[in-house]
């Protein structure tokens, strides 16, 4: 298949999720090229089943025998006290031939690339790579792949492909975060469960009310709950621009879901290569909807209308519409069906106050007990409680669909091989086996003897040599070359030949990634110990208020204010989502990795959004020339002290660290914008939760920022300075 320039297009990798061994097998049997999984620690889905170390070894062997790669998520932030444990874990993964690790933490990324030169690193979507400069930054560090932000549109991804040589991985299906990945602090700030540590409480799936200028807009709904991404019909466009890997989300989904989604994306990719058309049908889409959906969106990837990006009605599985309740008496509901309903199906009846769900155990149609009802039938079923007339009925589980998938999942993946066997009296048997990539040959220990009684016929030889059951091979063609039919060959010899051939084929597939560990070396600058105060403000009025007060730096994202003040302590704050890099010859406070490359000649200060939680990340940024590093909001005072002392001990230098001590933190930044949805872009807007807390919302043309409902205040400045912190920052607003 060729692209518009006449070049042969490489078929993209299909990357499937695996939350446990059963899901992993489902993904492989459905035709994925690679799986990603997490261990019990350091993965961003701590509530998935996940894998023990022994299971990871088993998973790698299982996948490699079937020509499937294994990537392991090590994509949480690594706090200082967990860093050595994490390195031991990565060492274990490397020694057991994992194909790549997926990393978010900048310190961990820098350590691994220096110490393990043969271990492939993928930049997690949690690293917040969302522009060409970010991709080039990852490429310059020697990373093999960047998993780009789910907010990217296909035009930007195409530009990334044209301007870089690093592999690009794109999410194509599954749950979406409403916030840019790695940039959400809402769960952490509200309930102490950090999404950056894999413990997200999914605040975005809760009910909220939107307030504009004090007035309630719309109803109390799931305003931040996104629909599920589904790009089955658009896969061809991603293939056309050369995307390297298509990623399915779902490490917390059941095996049947993993199998069906993987199978359909396998179909779409293969069909596009054969026919330049994915040939996805309505039945395919309905099959996906039955397994799990929160309604579907094509996402920002393919220009979804912003008002259609979320599903505020329900945050959970919607299934497909089954019918409508006509009447209900004593928990016997009459339902007019739009689709088939079978015994064993799961349904949910949507109520005005609460939903009623159940598994169907009996169906009456025309006063007769039936196994299933069909579209147009009125059936009666027992429900757990009375439901309202006219309620919509959803089918959330289809028994027949699951049974079909279970049957398909029992069929192991077998690779066709062919063989030649050469038999000559007085010589060892030569058995040569070929698969699509390798040729192996084995010889018998015994010499072939002439038969004295009953010769070993060809059919018996074929039967024994083709017994590849229990392996990943199927010997579909075998040619026998015999100089004499009157031979005697012990069955044990034939079995041994087959086993040895299997072993050699396996060894080709069970490749080893050369383990290499080098010494960690990094040169970092040392800074003077200082006790400075800095401030972030937005308006000229705010600036006038601080006159006469001593600040080492004044940050502002208001370019007009920056130009007006014209002071040598002013630092221009850039957004943490950047699509256009303008030329600045001034000190900058930056909040995303693309700016590290784009503005490498500037005096740089890094903001909290780079998620620095360990001394290795701090040292990495200083080694790049960053003047001052702001630590993460998610650190305790004790952890701040540990980072500084560890830095000083390891690098024999003092870091230039800043901590935010007074602010209303930005807990979420999103390409989705509630203000635009409600037509209130010029208003004072808030998000109100079920406890009455008000989260301020500030929007511009590119993104929405949501702030914490309360200010965080730390008044004991001396305790931070005594730890070695050089600067404490105050946020004047919002």
XYZ file of C-alpha atoms in Angstrom:
734
model
C 0.000 0.000 0.000
C 1.366 3.413 -0.968
C 0.853 6.944 0.322
C 0.379 10.130 -1.716
C 4.122 10.373 -2.317
C 4.364 6.849 -3.711
C 6.124 5.456 -0.633
C 5.194 2.079 0.817
C 3.194 2.638 3.998
C 4.076 0.583 7.040
C 1.144 -1.085 8.741
C 0.787 0.473 12.207
C 1.157 -1.547 15.356
C -2.113 -2.434 17.072
C -1.521 -1.991 20.803
C -4.018 -3.564 23.199
C -4.507 -3.271 26.974
C -4.033 -6.118 29.421
C -5.264 -5.731 32.981
C -4.590 -9.379 33.832
C -3.495 -12.635 32.172
C -6.960 -13.451 30.858
C -7.241 -10.073 29.149
C -3.727 -10.438 27.785
C -4.588 -13.751 26.150
C -7.781 -12.220 24.782
C -5.806 -9.364 23.205
C -3.268 -11.705 21.623
C -5.905 -14.072 20.264
C -7.775 -11.109 18.787
C -4.732 -10.139 16.741
C -2.856 -7.349 18.507
C 0.797 -6.667 17.685
C 1.696 -5.540 21.196
C 0.190 -5.330 24.661
C 0.761 -2.887 27.475
C 0.377 -3.957 31.071
C 1.253 -2.854 34.573
C 2.797 -4.501 37.575
C 1.539 -4.211 41.111
C 3.516 -0.973 41.530
C 4.309 2.179 39.557
C 1.486 1.835 37.022
C -1.162 4.511 36.432
C -4.021 2.003 36.823
C -3.540 0.708 40.344
C -7.155 -0.540 40.452
C -6.695 -2.874 37.500
C -5.904 -6.543 38.206
C -2.282 -6.012 37.138
C 0.585 -8.515 37.111
C 2.915 -9.998 39.684
C 6.568 -10.309 38.694
C 6.056 -14.008 37.997
C 3.067 -13.218 35.794
C 5.081 -10.605 33.903
C 7.678 -13.252 33.067
C 4.881 -15.584 31.957
C 3.254 -12.815 29.930
C 6.485 -11.961 28.099
C 7.075 -15.596 27.188
C 3.457 -16.092 26.098
C 3.503 -12.972 23.921
C 6.953 -13.353 22.403
C 6.193 -16.901 21.297
C 3.242 -15.429 19.417
C 5.249 -12.501 17.975
C 3.599 -9.937 20.207
C 5.611 -7.263 22.023
C 5.158 -6.387 25.696
C 5.356 -2.860 27.068
C 5.155 -2.291 30.810
C 3.737 0.886 32.317
C 6.011 2.567 34.834
C 4.072 5.753 34.297
C 3.415 7.146 37.752
C 5.470 9.869 39.370
C 8.261 8.315 41.437
C 8.707 9.935 44.827
C 12.197 10.022 46.323
C 11.630 7.218 48.833
C 10.362 4.895 46.078
C 13.039 5.612 43.466
C 15.470 2.804 44.334
C 12.592 0.309 44.453
C 11.464 1.490 41.033
C 14.948 1.045 39.567
C 15.099 -2.509 40.943
C 11.762 -3.176 39.248
C 12.987 -1.776 35.931
C 16.165 -3.829 36.236
C 13.981 -6.921 36.644
C 11.922 -5.979 33.572
C 15.029 -5.420 31.455
C 16.605 -8.712 32.503
C 13.409 -10.493 31.492
C 13.328 -8.982 28.000
C 10.479 -6.504 28.215
C 10.276 -4.678 24.890
C 9.828 -1.195 26.372
C 8.795 0.691 29.461
C 6.281 3.554 29.392
C 7.429 6.449 31.568
C 5.995 9.759 32.812
C 8.497 10.912 35.432
C 11.275 13.096 33.986
C 13.771 11.948 36.599
C 13.095 8.284 35.972
C 13.239 8.813 32.216
C 16.640 10.508 32.473
C 18.038 7.871 34.839
C 16.932 4.933 32.677
C 18.215 6.411 29.413
C 21.644 6.938 31.009
C 21.913 3.654 32.908
C 20.116 1.195 30.580
C 21.117 2.090 26.989
C 19.472 -1.028 25.524
C 16.099 -0.551 27.199
C 13.509 1.128 25.008
C 11.642 4.044 26.604
C 8.247 5.362 25.548
C 7.128 8.790 26.759
C 3.745 8.258 28.386
C 0.784 10.439 27.503
C 1.126 11.503 31.156
C 4.267 13.383 30.077
C 1.892 15.842 28.400
C 3.495 15.883 24.935
C 1.093 17.902 22.802
C 3.166 19.841 20.273
C 5.947 19.329 17.740
C 8.561 20.782 20.094
C 7.599 18.224 22.741
C 8.035 15.384 20.267
C 11.433 16.724 19.181
C 12.436 17.065 22.840
C 11.672 13.378 23.451
C 13.501 12.423 20.257
C 16.612 14.382 21.239
C 16.764 12.480 24.535
C 16.857 9.164 22.684
C 13.353 8.023 23.521
C 11.958 5.536 21.027
C 8.328 6.626 21.082
C 6.038 9.416 22.259
C 2.450 8.698 23.252
C 0.867 11.994 22.266
C -1.867 13.743 24.223
C -5.422 12.617 23.463
C -6.325 16.229 22.685
C -4.229 16.228 19.499
C -5.939 16.689 16.147
C -4.847 14.696 13.138
C -3.304 17.747 11.449
C -0.925 18.315 14.385
C -0.015 14.623 14.477
C 0.726 14.755 10.758
C 3.037 17.723 11.357
C 4.732 15.783 14.174
C 5.362 12.888 11.777
C 6.807 15.155 9.093
C 9.173 16.982 11.435
C 10.424 14.095 13.577
C 11.662 10.531 13.268
C 10.472 9.297 16.669
C 7.618 6.789 16.712
C 4.194 8.256 17.491
C 1.526 6.378 19.399
C -2.079 7.585 19.280
C -5.089 6.568 21.390
C -7.895 5.358 19.137
C -10.486 3.823 21.460
C -11.734 3.872 25.039
C -12.189 6.150 28.021
C -11.010 9.754 27.836
C -9.774 12.072 30.564
C -11.448 15.460 30.334
C -8.173 17.008 31.525
C -4.872 16.852 29.717
C -3.204 13.699 31.040
C -0.646 14.276 33.778
C -2.122 17.710 34.399
C -5.075 16.853 36.637
C -4.757 17.495 40.360
C -8.470 17.407 41.159
C -8.560 13.929 42.712
C -5.373 14.632 44.647
C -6.494 17.998 46.005
C -10.018 16.940 46.919
C -9.501 13.455 48.303
C -5.769 12.810 48.503
C -5.881 10.215 45.724
C -3.400 11.243 43.066
C -4.024 10.396 39.441
C -0.269 10.794 38.972
C 0.201 7.878 41.362
C -2.450 5.705 39.716
C -5.142 6.367 42.328
C -7.543 8.685 40.489
C -10.973 8.888 42.142
C -12.533 10.013 38.835
C -13.883 13.354 40.015
C -14.796 14.051 36.393
C -17.472 11.324 36.570
C -19.304 13.104 39.413
C -22.293 15.474 39.239
C -21.728 19.222 39.019
C -23.712 22.394 38.450
C -22.462 25.222 36.228
C -22.885 28.735 37.633
C -22.419 31.872 35.570
C -22.511 35.262 37.304
C -24.178 33.502 40.209
C -26.938 32.015 38.042
C -27.419 28.265 37.651
C -27.213 27.115 34.038
C -28.928 23.866 33.086
C -29.355 20.967 35.501
C -27.107 19.263 38.008
C -25.450 16.775 35.690
C -22.252 14.893 34.909
C -20.823 17.953 33.191
C -17.223 16.719 32.935
C -17.922 13.078 32.045
C -16.559 12.427 28.562
C -17.944 10.030 26.020
C -15.764 7.082 24.986
C -13.413 7.498 22.049
C -14.264 5.424 18.973
C -12.286 5.941 15.748
C -12.950 2.632 14.003
C -14.236 4.347 10.877
C -11.304 6.784 10.769
C -8.406 4.337 11.145
C -7.483 4.801 7.490
C -6.636 8.462 8.031
C -4.171 7.570 10.774
C -2.593 4.939 8.549
C -2.288 7.472 5.723
C -0.256 9.935 7.803
C 2.060 7.211 9.113
C 1.084 6.835 12.774
C 3.258 4.070 14.221
C 0.971 2.638 16.895
C -2.784 2.659 17.458
C -3.557 2.293 21.148
C -6.720 0.911 22.731
C -7.484 2.062 26.281
C -8.901 -0.469 28.734
C -6.653 -2.053 31.368
C -9.608 -2.013 33.751
C -11.994 -3.612 31.259
C -12.994 -7.268 31.190
C -11.395 -9.759 28.740
C -14.461 -9.923 26.466
C -14.236 -6.170 25.898
C -10.515 -6.357 25.159
C -11.076 -9.194 22.695
C -13.910 -7.565 20.754
C -12.351 -4.105 20.522
C -8.986 -5.524 19.456
C -10.633 -7.824 16.922
C -12.538 -4.973 15.280
C -9.525 -2.669 15.078
C -7.544 -5.571 13.614
C -10.288 -5.885 11.019
C -10.278 -2.149 10.279
C -6.490 -1.978 9.823
C -6.260 -5.088 7.660
C -9.243 -4.103 5.524
C -7.802 -0.674 4.873
C -4.612 -2.249 3.586
C -6.539 -4.620 1.344
C -9.352 -2.405 0.118
C -8.491 1.187 1.184
C -11.664 0.983 3.254
C -12.117 -0.184 6.847
C -15.441 -1.872 5.959
C -16.771 -1.304 9.460
C -20.494 -2.035 9.715
C -23.302 -0.797 11.969
C -23.317 -4.254 13.504
C -19.639 -3.828 14.442
C -20.321 -0.517 16.174
C -23.336 -1.979 17.996
C -21.183 -4.894 19.195
C -18.818 -2.395 20.791
C -21.664 -0.430 22.314
C -23.062 -3.576 23.937
C -19.778 -4.394 25.633
C -19.149 -0.918 27.035
C -19.848 2.675 26.072
C -20.611 6.047 27.567
C -21.833 7.031 24.121
C -19.138 7.429 21.478
C -17.111 10.379 20.265
C -14.522 10.690 17.490
C -12.650 12.940 19.908
C -10.566 16.022 19.236
C -8.510 13.737 17.010
C -11.122 14.088 14.276
C -12.678 17.431 15.164
C -15.558 16.502 17.449
C -17.957 19.367 18.161
C -17.065 20.515 21.671
C -20.723 20.381 22.755
C -20.817 16.682 21.815
C -17.660 15.668 23.662
C -19.246 14.839 27.026
C -22.255 12.758 28.041
C -23.791 14.604 30.956
C -26.768 12.236 31.350
C -24.908 9.201 32.734
C -21.218 8.500 33.496
C -21.451 4.709 33.224
C -22.044 1.988 30.630
C -25.034 2.836 28.417
C -25.325 -0.381 26.409
C -27.888 -0.118 23.599
C -31.515 0.956 23.758
C -33.641 -2.159 24.174
C -37.135 -0.682 24.452
C -39.598 1.222 26.636
C -41.609 0.312 29.719
C -45.360 0.228 28.922
C -46.514 -0.645 32.429
C -45.269 -2.082 35.720
C -47.283 -3.809 38.467
C -45.853 -5.623 41.468
C -42.376 -5.658 39.911
C -43.633 -7.186 36.648
C -42.620 -4.784 33.881
C -44.139 -4.842 30.386
C -41.587 -3.747 27.799
C -42.006 -3.005 24.093
C -38.811 -4.313 22.500
C -36.712 -2.656 19.807
C -34.070 -5.421 19.908
C -33.870 -9.067 20.864
C -33.910 -9.852 24.602
C -32.741 -13.261 25.840
C -32.677 -14.993 29.192
C -29.327 -14.198 30.800
C -29.102 -10.698 29.314
C -28.361 -7.768 31.609
C -30.633 -4.720 31.467
C -30.908 -1.308 33.100
C -34.123 0.692 33.325
C -33.467 4.422 33.534
C -35.516 6.089 36.252
C -36.031 9.761 37.028
C -34.566 9.242 40.520
C -32.585 6.026 40.272
C -31.910 3.264 37.790
C -32.965 -0.348 38.200
C -30.676 -3.047 36.859
C -31.049 -6.796 36.730
C -30.187 -9.985 34.889
C -33.183 -11.406 33.035
C -34.148 -14.816 34.433
C -37.615 -15.252 32.894
C -39.417 -13.786 29.873
C -43.158 -13.939 29.239
C -44.543 -13.182 25.804
C -48.296 -13.594 25.272
C -48.516 -15.307 28.676
C -46.031 -17.937 27.499
C -42.589 -18.452 28.903
C -40.023 -17.947 26.118
C -36.247 -18.027 25.792
C -36.170 -14.694 24.008
C -38.316 -11.850 22.736
C -37.784 -10.012 19.451
C -38.126 -6.490 18.104
C -41.796 -5.507 18.106
C -42.742 -7.966 20.869
C -44.211 -6.851 24.164
C -42.696 -8.957 26.924
C -43.044 -9.142 30.680
C -40.047 -9.583 32.969
C -39.504 -9.462 36.719
C -37.461 -6.490 37.978
C -35.941 -5.754 41.386
C -38.332 -2.875 42.112
C -41.230 -1.127 40.410
C -40.260 1.195 37.571
C -41.965 4.154 35.935
C -44.058 3.886 32.778
C -42.266 5.185 29.669
C -38.841 4.538 31.199
C -36.119 3.718 28.674
C -34.709 0.203 28.920
C -31.058 -0.462 28.031
C -29.446 -3.796 27.273
C -26.094 -3.677 29.054
C -25.027 -7.308 28.648
C -25.814 -9.703 25.814
C -25.473 -13.331 26.897
C -25.187 -14.685 23.346
C -22.507 -12.162 22.466
C -20.442 -13.135 25.490
C -20.868 -16.858 24.777
C -19.666 -16.318 21.214
C -16.637 -14.361 22.400
C -15.817 -17.028 24.989
C -15.859 -19.670 22.256
C -13.514 -17.612 20.075
C -11.202 -16.948 23.000
C -10.593 -20.679 23.423
C -8.864 -20.869 20.033
C -5.129 -20.375 20.515
C -3.036 -18.529 17.974
C -1.203 -21.051 15.766
C 1.522 -20.277 13.228
C 1.694 -22.303 10.056
C 5.011 -24.039 9.435
C 6.222 -26.495 6.825
C 8.882 -29.156 6.925
C 11.151 -31.525 5.042
C 12.425 -34.778 6.452
C 15.309 -36.697 4.878
C 15.635 -40.398 5.682
C 18.474 -42.596 4.481
C 19.616 -45.944 5.895
C 22.853 -45.602 7.848
C 22.498 -41.867 8.388
C 20.767 -39.676 10.993
C 17.306 -38.343 10.132
C 17.419 -34.704 9.036
C 14.324 -32.686 9.916
C 14.118 -29.125 8.524
C 11.304 -26.813 9.584
C 10.425 -23.409 8.136
C 8.166 -20.674 9.378
C 7.747 -17.296 7.676
C 10.921 -15.922 9.272
C 13.184 -18.775 10.319
C 14.576 -22.117 9.255
C 15.742 -24.663 11.803
C 17.172 -28.109 11.305
C 17.666 -30.999 13.697
C 19.126 -34.478 13.334
C 18.364 -37.693 15.150
C 20.884 -39.170 17.566
C 20.382 -42.635 16.106
C 21.162 -43.769 12.595
C 18.342 -45.027 10.395
C 18.240 -48.822 10.300
C 16.871 -51.178 7.672
C 13.671 -52.842 8.887
C 13.925 -56.553 9.718
C 10.212 -57.067 10.277
C 7.659 -54.245 10.064
C 8.915 -51.069 8.316
C 7.916 -47.626 9.608
C 5.640 -46.297 6.893
C 5.338 -42.678 5.730
C 1.915 -42.176 7.296
C 3.288 -43.016 10.737
C 6.225 -40.657 10.259
C 3.894 -37.837 9.180
C 1.547 -38.477 12.077
C 4.294 -38.254 14.688
C 6.097 -35.258 13.238
C 2.888 -33.240 12.864
C 1.944 -33.542 16.547
C 2.593 -29.908 17.404
C -0.384 -29.676 19.747
C 0.314 -27.607 22.856
C 2.692 -25.349 20.929
C 2.117 -22.221 18.850
C 2.854 -24.110 15.626
C 0.816 -26.038 13.116
C 2.783 -28.200 10.653
C 0.577 -27.824 7.605
C 2.913 -29.221 4.965
C 5.488 -32.002 5.329
C 7.570 -33.520 2.533
C 9.290 -36.872 3.139
C 12.407 -37.767 1.206
C 13.297 -41.461 1.576
C 15.875 -43.400 -0.391
C 14.395 -46.676 0.807
C 10.917 -47.489 2.135
C 12.164 -50.446 4.163
C 13.302 -48.488 7.235
C 12.740 -48.796 10.942
C 12.485 -45.606 13.010
C 11.585 -45.697 16.714
C 8.603 -43.503 17.556
C 10.669 -41.965 20.371
C 13.190 -40.701 17.814
C 10.501 -38.954 15.801
C 9.054 -37.393 18.945
C 12.482 -36.172 19.999
C 13.050 -34.592 16.567
C 9.751 -32.729 16.834
C 10.500 -31.517 20.364
C 13.967 -30.309 19.397
C 12.594 -28.480 16.346
C 9.973 -26.842 18.561
C 12.641 -25.751 21.021
C 14.758 -24.159 18.285
C 11.766 -22.352 16.804
C 10.870 -21.109 20.268
C 14.384 -19.808 20.841
C 14.131 -17.630 17.751
C 10.933 -16.084 19.075
C 12.094 -15.807 22.677
C 14.688 -13.228 21.729
C 16.892 -11.625 24.307
C 17.318 -7.874 24.604
C 20.987 -7.487 25.603
C 21.047 -6.468 29.248
C 23.427 -3.619 29.916
C 23.720 -1.462 33.006
C 26.015 1.531 33.135
C 26.898 3.949 35.912
C 24.589 6.893 36.466
C 26.485 10.121 35.832
C 25.080 13.618 35.641
C 26.769 16.970 36.020
C 24.633 19.611 37.720
C 25.279 23.231 38.704
C 25.278 24.438 42.288
C 23.334 27.502 43.400
C 23.739 29.787 46.359
C 21.442 29.248 49.313
C 18.867 32.047 49.334
C 15.634 33.032 51.054
C 13.534 34.676 48.385
C 9.859 35.412 47.928
C 8.244 35.449 44.471
C 4.729 36.278 43.337
C 2.399 35.471 40.431
C -0.062 38.202 39.458
C -2.240 39.173 36.505
C -3.124 42.863 36.569
C -1.502 46.277 36.847
C -3.575 46.818 39.982
C -2.028 43.715 41.531
C 1.411 44.999 40.590
C 0.772 48.371 42.238
C -0.349 46.577 45.399
C 3.072 44.958 45.850
C 5.118 48.119 45.393
C 7.553 48.486 48.268
C 7.478 44.765 49.008
C 10.574 42.759 48.259
C 10.144 40.005 45.663
C 12.989 38.283 43.825
C 10.721 37.584 40.834
C 7.295 38.670 39.672
C 5.584 36.203 37.327
C 2.745 37.131 35.028
C 1.059 35.544 32.030
C -0.273 38.953 31.008
C 2.077 39.988 28.194
C 0.790 43.562 28.247
C 1.533 43.840 31.964
C 4.986 42.362 31.407
C 5.803 44.924 28.720
C 4.345 47.805 30.746
C 6.255 47.066 33.945
C 9.602 46.650 32.153
C 11.338 45.488 35.338
C 14.345 43.189 35.585
C 12.498 41.032 38.124
C 9.568 40.336 35.766
C 9.261 36.792 34.385
C 6.768 35.946 31.654
C 4.642 32.884 32.478
C 3.758 30.713 29.477
C 0.696 28.429 29.360
C 1.096 24.747 30.129
C -0.706 23.982 26.873
C 1.119 25.552 23.914
C 0.334 25.165 20.238
C 2.259 28.189 18.923
C 5.785 29.087 20.042
C 6.452 32.799 19.724
C 9.905 34.335 19.951
C 10.731 35.692 23.385
C 14.092 37.022 24.516
C 13.045 37.325 28.165
C 13.082 35.084 31.258
C 10.235 32.553 31.080
C 8.255 30.445 33.532
C 7.363 27.324 31.528
C 4.970 24.481 32.256
C 5.472 21.829 29.564
C 8.371 19.926 27.982
C 8.165 21.423 24.480
C 9.240 24.777 25.916
C 12.416 23.177 27.297
C 13.518 22.754 23.696
C 11.913 25.786 22.082
C 13.324 28.243 24.633
C 16.578 26.537 25.584
C 18.486 29.813 25.069
C 16.270 31.739 27.509
C 16.586 31.968 31.272
C 14.057 29.329 32.268
C 12.022 28.734 35.397
C 9.875 25.572 35.419
C 6.395 25.506 36.931
C 4.563 22.966 39.103
C 3.028 21.295 36.025
C 6.281 19.528 35.120
C 5.471 17.316 38.119
C 8.899 17.267 39.785
C 8.714 14.926 42.804
C 12.277 13.600 43.087
C 15.881 14.812 43.064
C 16.619 13.053 39.744
C 14.018 15.151 37.907
C 15.336 18.262 39.640
C 18.891 17.441 38.550
C 17.786 16.640 35.005
C 16.149 20.047 34.598
C 19.140 21.858 36.079
C 21.432 19.901 33.731
C 19.426 21.301 30.808
C 20.117 24.830 32.021
C 16.882 25.496 33.923
C 17.607 28.246 36.446
C 14.877 27.500 38.975
C 12.578 24.480 39.439
C 9.151 24.631 41.060
C 8.276 21.414 42.860
C 4.950 19.590 42.535
C 1.921 20.547 44.607
C 1.681 16.869 45.574
C 4.668 16.899 47.928
C 4.621 17.131 51.696
C 7.063 19.422 53.466
C 9.054 16.383 54.594
C 9.304 15.134 51.020
C 10.568 18.536 49.883
C 13.343 18.290 52.463
C 14.233 14.760 51.366
C 14.518 15.833 47.723
C 16.895 18.683 48.558
C 19.073 16.641 50.910
C 19.246 13.751 48.415
C 20.256 16.176 45.664
C 22.997 17.684 47.791
C 24.337 14.290 48.820
C 24.340 12.792 45.317
C 25.504 15.759 43.243
C 27.509 17.664 45.886
C 25.606 20.794 44.904
C 22.727 22.914 46.131
C 19.598 23.099 43.912
C 17.525 26.184 43.141
C 14.090 25.073 44.298
C 10.809 26.983 44.526
C 7.683 25.920 46.427
C 4.227 27.464 46.052
C 2.986 28.345 49.544
C -0.100 30.457 48.851
C -2.442 29.782 45.948
C -5.687 28.455 44.635
C -4.175 25.601 42.575
C -5.163 24.852 39.004
C -6.633 21.392 39.446
C -7.533 20.763 35.816
C -6.776 22.080 32.348
C -8.933 20.924 29.468
C -9.474 21.457 25.770
C -13.161 20.963 26.572
C -14.772 24.214 27.746
C -17.970 24.421 29.769
C -18.157 28.193 29.298
C -18.394 27.735 25.535
C -20.993 24.999 25.916
C -23.191 27.315 27.991
C -22.379 30.433 25.969
C -20.859 32.197 28.988
C -17.299 32.939 27.880
C -17.321 36.508 29.181
C -18.882 35.706 32.558
C -17.616 34.827 36.035
C -18.032 31.061 36.004
C -17.900 28.351 38.641
C -18.346 24.609 38.886
C -20.358 23.598 41.953
C -20.002 20.086 43.368
C -22.531 18.108 45.426
C -21.026 19.468 48.672
C -21.559 23.088 47.603
C -17.876 23.756 46.866
C -17.252 26.303 44.110
C -14.420 25.754 41.636
C -13.560 28.912 39.624
C -13.354 28.459 35.846
C -11.190 30.615 33.595
C -11.343 30.053 29.825
C -9.612 31.386 26.758
C -9.789 30.416 23.088
C -7.689 27.272 23.556
C -8.481 25.718 26.922
C -10.407 25.810 30.171
C -8.732 25.957 33.583
C -10.520 24.830 36.732
C -9.168 25.990 40.096
C -9.455 24.461 43.549
C -12.469 25.502 45.614
C -10.210 26.819 48.377
C -6.871 28.547 48.717
C -3.932 26.612 50.122
C -1.968 28.634 52.620
C 1.345 27.792 54.281
C 2.450 30.446 56.756
C 5.543 28.813 58.260
C 8.003 30.116 55.674
C 11.003 29.556 57.906
C 10.465 25.795 57.984
C 10.819 25.656 54.188
C 13.860 27.895 54.104
C 15.496 25.709 56.773
C 15.093 22.713 54.438
C 17.076 24.469 51.729
C 14.232 25.861 49.617
C 15.489 29.008 47.873
C 12.156 30.587 46.893
C 8.587 30.601 48.141
C 5.858 31.697 45.746
C 2.544 33.437 46.321
C -0.250 33.422 43.740
C -2.164 36.705 43.848
C -5.176 35.339 41.917
C -7.670 33.972 41.108
